[in-house]
Amino acid sequence: MADIVNLRQARKQKARAEKGRLAEQNLTLHGRSKA
């Protein structure tokens, strides 16, 4: 059971990191400073 939770958590973390990276890229592309 813990393995399943860890897998899901790891996937979420990976997705969140990817999303954050993309968001940062978009912000720099569109010239908006991080507030």
N, CA and C of each residue as an Amber inpcrd file, in Angstrom:
protein
   105
   0.8340000  -1.2030000   0.0000000   0.0000000   0.0000000   0.0000000
   0.8740000   1.2600000   0.0000000   1.8720000   1.2660000   0.8460000
   2.7570000   2.4280000   0.9160000   3.4640000   2.6420000  -0.4200000
   3.7950000   1.5380000  -1.0850000   4.4710000   1.6460000  -2.3780000
   3.5930000   2.3970000  -3.3730000   2.3150000   2.0610000  -3.3770000
   1.3860000   2.7150000  -4.3020000   1.3270000   4.2160000  -4.0140000
   1.2210000   4.5520000  -2.7400000   1.1480000   5.9580000  -2.3550000
   2.4230000   6.6760000  -2.7830000   3.5700000   6.0370000  -2.5470000
   4.8400000   6.6570000  -2.9050000   4.9360000   6.8810000  -4.4050000
   4.4730000   5.8950000  -5.1700000   4.5040000   6.0290000  -6.6270000
   3.6640000   7.2170000  -7.0680000   2.4600000   7.2990000  -6.5040000
   1.5620000   8.3950000  -6.8730000   2.1680000   9.7390000  -6.4630000
   2.7650000   9.7500000  -5.2750000   3.3620000  10.9850000  -4.7780000
   4.5270000  11.4100000  -5.6730000   5.3340000  10.4270000  -6.0610000
   6.4890000  10.7160000  -6.9050000   6.0200000  11.2590000  -8.2500000
   4.9710000  10.6540000  -8.7750000   4.4630000  11.1060000 -10.0780000
   3.9200000  12.5310000  -9.9650000   3.2140000  12.7970000  -8.8720000
   2.6650000  14.1410000  -8.6580000   3.7960000  15.1600000  -8.5420000
   4.8270000  14.7760000  -7.7840000   5.9460000  15.6790000  -7.5800000
   6.6260000  15.9860000  -8.9070000   6.7980000  14.9350000  -9.7150000
   7.4330000  15.0920000 -11.0160000   6.5970000  16.0110000 -11.8980000
   5.2890000  15.7730000 -11.8930000   4.3830000  16.5860000 -12.7130000
   4.4030000  18.0400000 -12.2460000   4.4400000  18.2240000 -10.9250000
   4.4390000  19.5790000 -10.3790000   5.7300000  20.3010000 -10.7710000
   6.8420000  19.5900000 -10.6940000   8.1270000  20.1780000 -11.0560000
   8.1200000  20.5690000 -12.5350000   7.5910000  19.6720000 -13.3530000
   7.5220000  19.9440000 -14.7920000   6.6370000  21.1560000 -15.0630000
   5.5060000  21.1990000 -14.3810000   4.5690000  22.3100000 -14.5710000
   5.2240000  23.6200000 -14.1310000   5.9280000  23.5670000 -12.9960000
   6.5980000  24.7610000 -12.4940000   7.6580000  25.2490000 -13.4680000
   8.3790000  24.3030000 -14.0580000   9.4230000  24.6610000 -15.0090000
   8.7980000  25.3160000 -16.2410000   7.7260000  24.7180000 -16.7210000
   7.0450000  25.2600000 -17.8980000   6.4790000  26.6430000 -17.5940000
   5.9160000  26.7950000 -16.4090000   5.3380000  28.0820000 -16.0240000
   6.4250000  29.1510000 -15.9890000   7.5770000  28.8070000 -15.4390000
   8.6750000  29.7570000 -15.3690000   9.1210000  30.1490000 -16.7710000
   9.1880000  29.1380000 -17.6410000   9.5780000  29.3770000 -19.0260000
   8.5860000  30.3430000 -19.6720000   7.3120000  30.0960000 -19.4580000
   6.2720000  30.9470000 -20.0350000   6.3730000  32.3690000 -19.4930000
   6.6270000  32.4910000 -18.1980000   6.7150000  33.8170000 -17.5950000
   7.8690000  34.5980000 -18.2040000   9.0040000  33.9420000 -18.3760000
  10.1560000  34.6350000 -18.9510000   9.8800000  34.9680000 -20.4130000
   9.1750000  34.0620000 -21.0900000   8.8390000  34.2940000 -22.4970000
   7.9570000  35.5290000 -22.6320000   6.9920000  35.6700000 -21.7230000
   6.0220000  36.7380000 -21.8340000   6.4110000  37.9630000 -21.0030000
   7.6250000  37.9280000 -20.4650000   8.1720000  39.1150000 -19.8350000
   7.5100000  39.5020000 -18.5310000   6.9680000  38.5320000 -17.8020000
   6.3740000  38.8810000 -16.5140000   7.3190000  38.4430000 -15.3970000
   7.6700000  39.3470000 -14.5100000   8.5890000  39.0100000 -13.4280000
   7.8780000  38.1650000 -12.3800000   8.6560000  37.3680000 -11.6870000
   8.0850000  36.5050000 -10.6530000   7.6740000  37.3560000  -9.4580000
   6.4130000  37.3300000  -9.1140000   5.9220000  38.1580000  -8.0010000
   5.7030000  37.2960000  -6.7740000
